[in-house]
C-alpha positions as protocol buffer text, in pm:
chain_id: "A"
residue {
  index: 1
  type: MET
  ca { x: -562 y: 85 z: 10 }
}
residue {
  index: 2
  type: THR
  ca { x: -276 y: 334 z: -2 }
}
residue {
  index: 3
  type: ALA
  ca { x: 25 y: 172 z: 169 }
}
residue {
  index: 4
  type: SER
  ca { x: 312 y: 350 z: 311 }
}
residue {
  index: 5
  type: MET
  ca { x: 737 y: 196 z: 252 }
}
residue {
  index: 6
  type: THR
  ca { x: 823 y: 234 z: 608 }
}
residue {
  index: 7
  type: GLY
  ca { x: 744 y: -48 z: 860 }
}
residue {
  index: 8
  type: TYR
  ca { x: 871 y: -287 z: 1090 }
}
residue {
  index: 9
  type: ALA
  ca { x: 764 y: -650 z: 1194 }
}
residue {
  index: 10
  type: ARG
  ca { x: 878 y: -937 z: 1408 }
}
residue {
  index: 11
  type: HIS
  ca { x: 749 y: -1293 z: 1446 }
}
residue {
  index: 12
  type: ALA
  ca { x: 875 y: -1591 z: 1606 }
}
residue {
  index: 13
  type: THR
  ca { x: 765 y: -1946 z: 1543 }
}
residue {
  index: 14
  type: GLU
  ca { x: 835 y: -2222 z: 1807 }
}
residue {
  index: 15
  type: THR
  ca { x: 927 y: -2581 z: 1666 }
}
residue {
  index: 16
  type: ASP
  ca { x: 1093 y: -2839 z: 1816 }
}
residue {
  index: 17
  type: GLY
  ca { x: 1296 y: -2668 z: 2122 }
}
residue {
  index: 18
  type: GLN
  ca { x: 1398 y: -2382 z: 1861 }
}
residue {
  index: 19
  type: SER
  ca { x: 1228 y: -2028 z: 1793 }
}
residue {
  index: 20
  type: LEU
  ca { x: 1243 y: -1903 z: 1424 }
}
residue {
  index: 21
  type: VAL
  ca { x: 1280 y: -1557 z: 1463 }
}
residue {
  index: 22
  type: TRP
  ca { x: 1198 y: -1308 z: 1143 }
}
residue {
  index: 23
  type: GLU
  ca { x: 1263 y: -935 z: 1163 }
}
residue {
  index: 24
  type: ILE
  ca { x: 1173 y: -732 z: 879 }
}
residue {
  index: 25
  type: ARG
  ca { x: 1252 y: -341 z: 849 }
}
residue {
  index: 26
  type: SER
  ca { x: 1171 y: -141 z: 539 }
}
residue {
  index: 27
  type: VAL
  ca { x: 1189 y: 237 z: 437 }
}
residue {
  index: 28
  type: ASN
  ca { x: 1118 y: 412 z: 121 }
}
residue {
  index: 29
  type: HIS
  ca { x: 1285 y: 331 z: -218 }
}
residue {
  index: 30
  type: ARG
  ca { x: 1240 y: 386 z: -564 }
}
residue {
  index: 31
  type: HIS
  ca { x: 1213 y: 19 z: -626 }
}
residue {
  index: 32
  type: LEU
  ca { x: 1220 y: -312 z: -488 }
}
residue {
  index: 33
  type: ASP
  ca { x: 1568 y: -338 z: -294 }
}
residue {
  index: 34
  type: LEU
  ca { x: 1551 y: -697 z: -57 }
}
residue {
  index: 35
  type: ARG
  ca { x: 1849 y: -775 z: 159 }
}
residue {
  index: 36
  type: ILE
  ca { x: 1814 y: -1144 z: 348 }
}
residue {
  index: 37
  type: GLN
  ca { x: 1990 y: -1273 z: 627 }
}
residue {
  index: 38
  type: VAL
  ca { x: 1980 y: -1628 z: 717 }
}
residue {
  index: 39
  type: PRO
  ca { x: 2176 y: -1887 z: 906 }
}
residue {
  index: 40
  type: ASP
  ca { x: 2465 y: -2061 z: 706 }
}
residue {
  index: 41
  type: ALA
  ca { x: 2237 y: -2391 z: 760 }
}
residue {
  index: 42
  type: LEU
  ca { x: 1931 y: -2263 z: 606 }
}
residue {
  index: 43
  type: ARG
  ca { x: 2074 y: -2077 z: 303 }
}
residue {
  index: 44
  type: ALA
  ca { x: 1938 y: -2328 z: 90 }
}
residue {
  index: 45
  type: LEU
  ca { x: 1564 y: -2121 z: 182 }
}
residue {
  index: 46
  type: GLU
  ca { x: 1688 y: -1800 z: 80 }
}
residue {
  index: 47
  type: VAL
  ca { x: 1546 y: -1818 z: -293 }
}
residue {
  index: 48
  type: GLU
  ca { x: 1214 y: -1913 z: -182 }
}
residue {
  index: 49
  type: ALA
  ca { x: 1217 y: -1612 z: 102 }
}
residue {
  index: 50
  type: ARG
  ca { x: 1330 y: -1391 z: -150 }
}
residue {
  index: 51
  type: ALA
  ca { x: 1065 y: -1505 z: -394 }
}
residue {
  index: 52
  type: MET
  ca { x: 765 y: -1442 z: -130 }
}
residue {
  index: 53
  type: LEU
  ca { x: 929 y: -1114 z: -52 }
}
residue {
  index: 54
  type: GLN
  ca { x: 879 y: -975 z: -415 }
}
residue {
  index: 55
  type: GLU
  ca { x: 540 y: -1130 z: -453 }
}
residue {
  index: 56
  type: LEU
  ca { x: 402 y: -958 z: -148 }
}
residue {
  index: 57
  type: LEU
  ca { x: 616 y: -644 z: -190 }
}
residue {
  index: 58
  type: ALA
  ca { x: 631 y: -376 z: -437 }
}
residue {
  index: 59
  type: ARG
  ca { x: 866 y: -142 z: -343 }
}
residue {
  index: 60
  type: GLY
  ca { x: 1072 y: -19 z: -56 }
}
residue {
  index: 61
  type: ARG
  ca { x: 1439 y: -87 z: 68 }
}
residue {
  index: 62
  type: VAL
  ca { x: 1348 y: -439 z: 260 }
}
residue {
  index: 63
  type: GLU
  ca { x: 1597 y: -612 z: 541 }
}
residue {
  index: 64
  type: ALA
  ca { x: 1472 y: -940 z: 670 }
}
residue {
  index: 65
  type: VAL
  ca { x: 1686 y: -1117 z: 912 }
}
residue {
  index: 66
  type: LEU
  ca { x: 1604 y: -1496 z: 1019 }
}
residue {
  index: 67
  type: ARG
  ca { x: 1738 y: -1607 z: 1382 }
}
residue {
  index: 68
  type: VAL
  ca { x: 1749 y: -1915 z: 1515 }
}
residue {
  index: 69
  type: GLU
  ca { x: 1726 y: -1914 z: 1870 }
}
residue {
  index: 70
  type: THR
  ca { x: 1745 y: -2224 z: 2102 }
}
residue {
  index: 71
  type: ASP
  ca { x: 1736 y: -2308 z: 2481 }
}
residue {
  index: 72
  type: PRO
  ca { x: 2063 y: -2321 z: 2589 }
}
residue {
  index: 73
  type: THR
  ca { x: 2038 y: -2565 z: 2836 }
}
residue {
  index: 74
  type: THR
  ca { x: 1932 y: -2796 z: 2556 }
}
residue {
  index: 75
  type: ASP
  ca { x: 2150 y: -2663 z: 2291 }
}
residue {
  index: 76
  type: GLU
  ca { x: 2457 y: -2940 z: 2265 }
}
residue {
  index: 77
  type: ILE
  ca { x: 2736 y: -2714 z: 2080 }
}
residue {
  index: 78
  type: ARG
  ca { x: 3095 y: -2902 z: 2003 }
}
residue {
  index: 79
  type: PHE
  ca { x: 3402 y: -2727 z: 1988 }
}
residue {
  index: 80
  type: ASP
  ca { x: 3641 y: -2833 z: 1658 }
}
residue {
  index: 81
  type: HIS
  ca { x: 3936 y: -2858 z: 1811 }
}
residue {
  index: 82
  type: GLU
  ca { x: 4132 y: -2983 z: 1472 }
}
residue {
  index: 83
  type: ARG
  ca { x: 3979 y: -2668 z: 1271 }
}
residue {
  index: 84
  type: ALA
  ca { x: 4074 y: -2402 z: 1539 }
}
residue {
  index: 85
  type: THR
  ca { x: 4411 y: -2559 z: 1552 }
}
residue {
  index: 86
  type: VAL
  ca { x: 4434 y: -2511 z: 1144 }
}
residue {
  index: 87
  type: LEU
  ca { x: 4290 y: -2145 z: 1172 }
}
residue {
  index: 88
  type: ILE
  ca { x: 4559 y: -2060 z: 1474 }
}
residue {
  index: 89
  type: ARG
  ca { x: 4835 y: -2190 z: 1252 }
}
residue {
  index: 90
  type: THR
  ca { x: 4733 y: -2010 z: 957 }
}
residue {
  index: 91
  type: LEU
  ca { x: 4692 y: -1668 z: 1151 }
}
residue {
  index: 92
  type: ARG
  ca { x: 5001 y: -1679 z: 1326 }
}
residue {
  index: 93
  type: GLU
  ca { x: 5188 y: -1758 z: 931 }
}
residue {
  index: 94
  type: ILE
  ca { x: 4997 y: -1437 z: 825 }
}
residue {
  index: 95
  type: ASP
  ca { x: 5094 y: -1211 z: 1122 }
}
residue {
  index: 96
  type: GLN
  ca { x: 5460 y: -1292 z: 1041 }
}
residue {
  index: 97
  type: MET
  ca { x: 5398 y: -1173 z: 709 }
}
residue {
  index: 98
  type: MET
  ca { x: 5212 y: -832 z: 830 }
}
residue {
  index: 99
  type: VAL
  ca { x: 5399 y: -523 z: 982 }
}
residue {
  index: 100
  type: ASN
  ca { x: 5225 y: -445 z: 1308 }
}
residue {
  index: 101
  type: GLY
  ca { x: 4907 y: -687 z: 1202 }
}
residue {
  index: 102
  type: ALA
  ca { x: 4602 y: -676 z: 1405 }
}
residue {
  index: 103
  type: ARG
  ca { x: 4608 y: -926 z: 1753 }
}
residue {
  index: 104
  type: VAL
  ca { x: 4351 y: -1219 z: 1720 }
}
residue {
  index: 105
  type: SER
  ca { x: 4151 y: -1262 z: 2040 }
}
residue {
  index: 106
  type: ALA
  ca { x: 4030 y: -1641 z: 2141 }
}
residue {
  index: 107
  type: LEU
  ca { x: 3665 y: -1452 z: 2082 }
}
residue {
  index: 108
  type: ASP
  ca { x: 3762 y: -1393 z: 1733 }
}
residue {
  index: 109
  type: VAL
  ca { x: 3825 y: -1782 z: 1672 }
}
residue {
  index: 110
  type: LEU
  ca { x: 3539 y: -1912 z: 1871 }
}
residue {
  index: 111
  type: THR
  ca { x: 3329 y: -1669 z: 1606 }
}
residue {
  index: 112
  type: TRP
  ca { x: 3509 y: -1794 z: 1302 }
}
residue {
  index: 113
  type: PRO
  ca { x: 3246 y: -2003 z: 1090 }
}
residue {
  index: 114
  type: GLY
  ca { x: 3240 y: -2384 z: 1146 }
}
residue {
  index: 115
  type: ILE
  ca { x: 3449 y: -2374 z: 1460 }
}
residue {
  index: 116
  type: MET
  ca { x: 3152 y: -2394 z: 1690 }
}
residue {
  index: 117
  type: GLN
  ca { x: 2923 y: -2674 z: 1553 }
}
residue {
  index: 118
  type: ARG
  ca { x: 2619 y: -2882 z: 1680 }
}
residue {
  index: 119
  type: ASP
  ca { x: 2627 y: -3218 z: 1728 }
}
residue {
  index: 120
  type: GLU
  ca { x: 2319 y: -3270 z: 1530 }
}
residue {
  index: 121
  type: PRO
  ca { x: 2277 y: -3106 z: 1167 }
}
residue {
  index: 122
  type: VAL
  ca { x: 2002 y: -2892 z: 1073 }
}
residue {
  index: 123
  type: ASP
  ca { x: 1711 y: -3063 z: 909 }
}
residue {
  index: 124
  type: ILE
  ca { x: 1618 y: -2828 z: 613 }
}
residue {
  index: 125
  type: GLU
  ca { x: 1339 y: -3018 z: 473 }
}
residue {
  index: 126
  type: ALA
  ca { x: 1184 y: -3043 z: 871 }
}
residue {
  index: 127
  type: LEU
  ca { x: 1228 y: -2635 z: 868 }
}
residue {
  index: 128
  type: ARG
  ca { x: 1139 y: -2533 z: 532 }
}
residue {
  index: 129
  type: GLU
  ca { x: 745 y: -2481 z: 612 }
}
residue {
  index: 130
  type: PRO
  ca { x: 825 y: -2285 z: 983 }
}
residue {
  index: 131
  type: VAL
  ca { x: 1076 y: -2102 z: 808 }
}
residue {
  index: 132
  type: LEU
  ca { x: 828 y: -1972 z: 535 }
}
residue {
  index: 133
  type: GLU
  ca { x: 531 y: -1989 z: 717 }
}
residue {
  index: 134
  type: GLY
  ca { x: 695 y: -1753 z: 992 }
}
residue {
  index: 135
  type: LEU
  ca { x: 847 y: -1532 z: 701 }
}
residue {
  index: 136
  type: LYS
  ca { x: 479 y: -1488 z: 526 }
}
residue {
  index: 137
  type: ALA
  ca { x: 339 y: -1409 z: 892 }
}
residue {
  index: 138
  type: THR
  ca { x: 572 y: -1174 z: 968 }
}
residue {
  index: 139
  type: ILE
  ca { x: 533 y: -982 z: 613 }
}
residue {
  index: 140
  type: GLY
  ca { x: 133 y: -993 z: 692 }
}
residue {
  index: 141
  type: GLU
  ca { x: 224 y: -778 z: 1015 }
}
residue {
  index: 142
  type: LEU
  ca { x: 478 y: -561 z: 803 }
}
residue {
  index: 143
  type: ARG
  ca { x: 203 y: -493 z: 548 }
}
residue {
  index: 144
  type: ALA
  ca { x: -74 y: -420 z: 833 }
}
residue {
  index: 145
  type: MET
  ca { x: 181 y: -131 z: 938 }
}
residue {
  index: 146
  type: ARG
  ca { x: 277 y: 12 z: 594 }
}
residue {
  index: 147
  type: LEU
  ca { x: -140 y: 25 z: 568 }
}
residue {
  index: 148
  type: ALA
  ca { x: -221 y: 193 z: 872 }
}
residue {
  index: 149
  type: GLU
  ca { x: 72 y: 456 z: 804 }
}
residue {
  index: 150
  type: GLY
  ca { x: -42 y: 477 z: 430 }
}
residue {
  index: 151
  type: ALA
  ca { x: -410 y: 532 z: 549 }
}
residue {
  index: 152
  type: THR
  ca { x: -261 y: 854 z: 753 }
}
residue {
  index: 153
  type: LEU
  ca { x: -45 y: 949 z: 419 }
}
residue {
  index: 154
  type: ARG
  ca { x: -379 y: 925 z: 235 }
}
residue {
  index: 155
  type: GLN
  ca { x: -536 y: 1163 z: 445 }
}
residue {
  index: 156
  type: ALA
  ca { x: -282 y: 1434 z: 467 }
}
residue {
  index: 157
  type: LEU
  ca { x: -277 y: 1416 z: 64 }
}
residue {
  index: 158
  type: GLU
  ca { x: -641 y: 1458 z: 43 }
}
residue {
  index: 159
  type: THR
  ca { x: -608 y: 1768 z: 265 }
}
residue {
  index: 160
  type: ARG
  ca { x: -357 y: 1920 z: 57 }
}
residue {
  index: 161
  type: LEU
  ca { x: -582 y: 1839 z: -236 }
}
residue {
  index: 162
  type: ASP
  ca { x: -861 y: 2025 z: -135 }
}
residue {
  index: 163
  type: ALA
  ca { x: -656 y: 2301 z: -55 }
}
residue {
  index: 164
  type: PHE
  ca { x: -482 y: 2282 z: -397 }
}
residue {
  index: 165
  type: ALA
  ca { x: -836 y: 2274 z: -573 }
}
residue {
  index: 166
  type: GLU
  ca { x: -934 y: 2581 z: -356 }
}
residue {
  index: 167
  type: ARG
  ca { x: -653 y: 2756 z: -522 }
}
residue {
  index: 168
  type: VAL
  ca { x: -759 y: 2646 z: -872 }
}
residue {
  index: 169
  type: ARG
  ca { x: -1099 y: 2801 z: -812 }
}
residue {
  index: 170
  type: GLN
  ca { x: -948 y: 3129 z: -669 }
}
residue {
  index: 171
  type: LEU
  ca { x: -727 y: 3172 z: -1020 }
}
residue {
  index: 172
  type: ARG
  ca { x: -1067 y: 3102 z: -1216 }
}
residue {
  index: 173
  type: GLY
  ca { x: -1264 y: 3341 z: -1049 }
}
residue {
  index: 174
  type: ARG
  ca { x: -993 y: 3608 z: -1068 }
}
residue {
  index: 175
  type: ARG
  ca { x: -969 y: 3596 z: -1478 }
}
residue {
  index: 176
  type: THR
  ca { x: -1204 y: 3876 z: -1547 }
}
residue {
  index: 177
  type: GLU
  ca { x: -1090 y: 4060 z: -1228 }
}
residue {
  index: 178
  type: VAL
  ca { x: -734 y: 4052 z: -1358 }
}
residue {
  index: 179
  type: LEU
  ca { x: -832 y: 4173 z: -1745 }
}
residue {
  index: 180
  type: GLU
  ca { x: -1017 y: 4488 z: -1585 }
}
residue {
  index: 181
  type: ALA
  ca { x: -755 y: 4553 z: -1379 }
}
residue {
  index: 182
  type: GLN
  ca { x: -517 y: 4543 z: -1694 }
}
residue {
  index: 183
  type: ARG
  ca { x: -765 y: 4759 z: -1872 }
}
residue {
  index: 184
  type: GLU
  ca { x: -768 y: 5026 z: -1629 }
}
residue {
  index: 185
  type: ARG
  ca { x: -380 y: 5000 z: -1613 }
}
residue {
  index: 186
  type: LEU
  ca { x: -331 y: 5081 z: -2010 }
}
residue {
  index: 187
  type: ARG
  ca { x: -605 y: 5370 z: -1974 }
}
residue {
  index: 188
  type: SER
  ca { x: -421 y: 5516 z: -1694 }
}
residue {
  index: 189
  type: ARG
  ca { x: -87 y: 5507 z: -1885 }
}
residue {
  index: 190
  type: ILE
  ca { x: -232 y: 5653 z: -2177 }
}
residue {
  index: 191
  type: ALA
  ca { x: -377 y: 5925 z: -1938 }
}
residue {
  index: 192
  type: GLU
  ca { x: -17 y: 5992 z: -1791 }
}
residue {
  index: 193
  type: LEU
  ca { x: 120 y: 6032 z: -2176 }
}
residue {
  index: 194
  type: ASP
  ca { x: -158 y: 6289 z: -2253 }
}
residue {
  index: 195
  type: LEU
  ca { x: -272 y: 6044 z: -2568 }
}
residue {
  index: 196
  type: ALA
  ca { x: -607 y: 6041 z: -2742 }
}
residue {
  index: 197
  type: LEU
  ca { x: -775 y: 5718 z: -2664 }
}
residue {
  index: 198
  type: ASP
  ca { x: -876 y: 5498 z: -2942 }
}
residue {
  index: 199
  type: GLU
  ca { x: -1158 y: 5248 z: -2757 }
}
residue {
  index: 200
  type: GLN
  ca { x: -1096 y: 5007 z: -3040 }
}
residue {
  index: 201
  type: ARG
  ca { x: -721 y: 5028 z: -3022 }
}
residue {
  index: 202
  type: LEU
  ca { x: -739 y: 4958 z: -2657 }
}
residue {
  index: 203
  type: GLU
  ca { x: -993 y: 4641 z: -2672 }
}
residue {
  index: 204
  type: GLN
  ca { x: -763 y: 4520 z: -2942 }
}
residue {
  index: 205
  type: GLU
  ca { x: -459 y: 4558 z: -2698 }
}
residue {
  index: 206
  type: VAL
  ca { x: -653 y: 4422 z: -2411 }
}
residue {
  index: 207
  type: ALA
  ca { x: -793 y: 4109 z: -2644 }
}
residue {
  index: 208
  type: LEU
  ca { x: -419 y: 4029 z: -2724 }
}
residue {
  index: 209
  type: LEU
  ca { x: -346 y: 4050 z: -2352 }
}
residue {
  index: 210
  type: ALA
  ca { x: -631 y: 3829 z: -2243 }
}
residue {
  index: 211
  type: GLN
  ca { x: -449 y: 3553 z: -2510 }
}
residue {
  index: 212
  type: ARG
  ca { x: -112 y: 3575 z: -2314 }
}
residue {
  index: 213
  type: LEU
  ca { x: -252 y: 3556 z: -2000 }
}
residue {
  index: 214
  type: ASP
  ca { x: -555 y: 3291 z: -2059 }
}
residue {
  index: 215
  type: VAL
  ca { x: -481 y: 2995 z: -1836 }
}
residue {
  index: 216
  type: ASP
  ca { x: -792 y: 2806 z: -1876 }
}
residue {
  index: 217
  type: GLU
  ca { x: -608 y: 2523 z: -2064 }
}
residue {
  index: 218
  type: GLU
  ca { x: -349 y: 2488 z: -1740 }
}
residue {
  index: 219
  type: LEU
  ca { x: -636 y: 2489 z: -1485 }
}
residue {
  index: 220
  type: ASP
  ca { x: -855 y: 2255 z: -1690 }
}
residue {
  index: 221
  type: ARG
  ca { x: -555 y: 2009 z: -1673 }
}
residue {
  index: 222
  type: LEU
  ca { x: -497 y: 2090 z: -1294 }
}
residue {
  index: 223
  type: ASP
  ca { x: -848 y: 1986 z: -1258 }
}
residue {
  index: 224
  type: GLY
  ca { x: -787 y: 1650 z: -1432 }
}
residue {
  index: 225
  type: HIS
  ca { x: -473 y: 1601 z: -1261 }
}
residue {
  index: 226
  type: LEU
  ca { x: -651 y: 1658 z: -877 }
}
residue {
  index: 227
  type: ALA
  ca { x: -921 y: 1397 z: -1003 }
}
residue {
  index: 228
  type: ALA
  ca { x: -689 y: 1186 z: -1126 }
}
residue {
  index: 229
  type: MET
  ca { x: -496 y: 1159 z: -806 }
}
residue {
  index: 230
  type: ARG
  ca { x: -807 y: 1102 z: -597 }
}
residue {
  index: 231
  type: GLU
  ca { x: -885 y: 786 z: -805 }
}
residue {
  index: 232
  type: ILE
  ca { x: -561 y: 686 z: -813 }
}
residue {
  index: 233
  type: LEU
  ca { x: -529 y: 701 z: -395 }
}
residue {
  index: 234
  type: GLY
  ca { x: -844 y: 478 z: -396 }
}
residue {
  index: 235
  type: ARG
  ca { x: -719 y: 233 z: -576 }
}
residue {
  index: 236
  type: ASP
  ca { x: -652 y: -161 z: -386 }
}
residue {
  index: 237
  type: GLU
  ca { x: -255 y: -171 z: -537 }
}
residue {
  index: 238
  type: PRO
  ca { x: 40 y: 0 z: -521 }
}
residue {
  index: 239
  type: VAL
  ca { x: 6 y: 337 z: -635 }
}
residue {
  index: 240
  type: GLY
  ca { x: 349 y: 539 z: -547 }
}
residue {
  index: 241
  type: ARG
  ca { x: 501 y: 584 z: -913 }
}
residue {
  index: 242
  type: ARG
  ca { x: 168 y: 704 z: -1051 }
}
residue {
  index: 243
  type: LEU
  ca { x: 125 y: 970 z: -807 }
}
residue {
  index: 244
  type: ASP
  ca { x: 502 y: 1050 z: -861 }
}
residue {
  index: 245
  type: PHE
  ca { x: 466 y: 1127 z: -1192 }
}
residue {
  index: 246
  type: LEU
  ca { x: 144 y: 1326 z: -1134 }
}
residue {
  index: 247
  type: MET
  ca { x: 343 y: 1546 z: -888 }
}
residue {
  index: 248
  type: GLN
  ca { x: 586 y: 1626 z: -1195 }
}
residue {
  index: 249
  type: GLU
  ca { x: 277 y: 1763 z: -1359 }
}
residue {
  index: 250
  type: PHE
  ca { x: 132 y: 1945 z: -1086 }
}
residue {
  index: 251
  type: ASN
  ca { x: 483 y: 2142 z: -1108 }
}
residue {
  index: 252
  type: ARG
  ca { x: 494 y: 2182 z: -1449 }
}
residue {
  index: 253
  type: GLU
  ca { x: 111 y: 2339 z: -1417 }
}
residue {
  index: 254
  type: ALA
  ca { x: 217 y: 2571 z: -1135 }
}
residue {
  index: 255
  type: ASN
  ca { x: 527 y: 2701 z: -1299 }
}
residue {
  index: 256
  type: THR
  ca { x: 341 y: 2793 z: -1622 }
}
residue {
  index: 257
  type: LEU
  ca { x: 80 y: 2997 z: -1398 }
}
residue {
  index: 258
  type: GLY
  ca { x: 391 y: 3167 z: -1258 }
}
residue {
  index: 259
  type: SER
  ca { x: 527 y: 3264 z: -1590 }
}
residue {
  index: 260
  type: LYS
  ca { x: 186 y: 3396 z: -1716 }
}
residue {
  index: 261
  type: SER
  ca { x: 101 y: 3597 z: -1369 }
}
residue {
  index: 262
  type: HIS
  ca { x: 64 y: 3967 z: -1413 }
}
residue {
  index: 263
  type: ASP
  ca { x: -16 y: 4055 z: -1030 }
}
residue {
  index: 264
  type: LEU
  ca { x: 62 y: 4005 z: -693 }
}
residue {
  index: 265
  type: GLU
  ca { x: -251 y: 3812 z: -580 }
}
residue {
  index: 266
  type: THR
  ca { x: -203 y: 3559 z: -882 }
}
residue {
  index: 267
  type: THR
  ca { x: 141 y: 3519 z: -797 }
}
residue {
  index: 268
  type: ARG
  ca { x: 88 y: 3483 z: -413 }
}
residue {
  index: 269
  type: VAL
  ca { x: -174 y: 3204 z: -526 }
}
residue {
  index: 270
  type: VAL
  ca { x: 23 y: 3025 z: -761 }
}
residue {
  index: 271
  type: LEU
  ca { x: 339 y: 3029 z: -480 }
}
residue {
  index: 272
  type: GLU
  ca { x: 91 y: 2838 z: -243 }
}
residue {
  index: 273
  type: MET
  ca { x: 7 y: 2590 z: -522 }
}
residue {
  index: 274
  type: LYS
  ca { x: 391 y: 2512 z: -546 }
}
residue {
  index: 275
  type: VAL
  ca { x: 425 y: 2490 z: -167 }
}
residue {
  index: 276
  type: LEU
  ca { x: 129 y: 2213 z: -146 }
}
residue {
  index: 277
  type: THR
  ca { x: 283 y: 2046 z: -454 }
}
residue {
  index: 278
  type: GLU
  ca { x: 600 y: 2016 z: -248 }
}
residue {
  index: 279
  type: GLN
  ca { x: 429 y: 1907 z: 58 }
}
residue {
  index: 280
  type: MET
  ca { x: 272 y: 1631 z: -173 }
}
residue {
  index: 281
  type: ARG
  ca { x: 547 y: 1534 z: -332 }
}
residue {
  index: 282
  type: GLU
  ca { x: 721 y: 1496 z: -1 }
}
residue {
  index: 283
  type: GLN
  ca { x: 457 y: 1249 z: 123 }
}
residue {
  index: 284
  type: VAL
  ca { x: 427 y: 1057 z: -201 }
}
residue {
  index: 285
  type: GLN
  ca { x: 797 y: 979 z: -189 }
}
residue {
  index: 286
  type: ASN
  ca { x: 675 y: 727 z: 104 }
}
residue {
  index: 287
  type: ILE
  ca { x: 394 y: 576 z: -63 }
}
residue {
  index: 288
  type: GLU
  ca { x: 445 y: 204 z: -164 }
}
């Protein structure tokens, strides 16, 4: 199914009086750009978390944050007096070396890594399974949200594909009308110049003009692109890059049609095709 690259999910796992909270945010990006934040005590699990995200997500800028929340009534935290003393002494020495150095508050010292410590070390092996299971559940919720938004994007794209296909049919139907209008224009020009009309020469000119104005190949390719886009939208895999490439092809064919236009109505239809292409391109940019 078509999936968006934009989404948000939050999942909490309760274990041994602690709450392991994963939050994941994702926005559109050309590739998969992962940014993972986990507590220092659980840094060893970051590699496995990254591997899971890479396996289950294909594209997007993804920010995954793990927080370990504990009950403040049961959480025993120890103040490392010795480490704090060393830190304060070092800060004073640095402050003397600087001109107008920034003041450091007590809160700054408390937030320094290692100053406040829990009496019991974190058991990484005991938390490995709940951390990774919680991440997997969060990714599942994120994917569900991205799929829901992707369904909306797909519907909008299909509506514009229908409108684009209608413009292709309009241009096909106008080919004979355009050539007839050009023939009459040549007749009128010859009459204005008071020249003898050579029907054979006129038809030769019309035939040459028809070759220059022939857009059958462009319209055939656009029909193929329309069919390909509908088929790709129905795939059960990430399709954003393929759709982005097709948008380039849509734009290229529309530009060629515009260069071959010799009447205002055709130009108007081609401009509408370009507008539709740009609208689809903007939507495709957010598809995984």
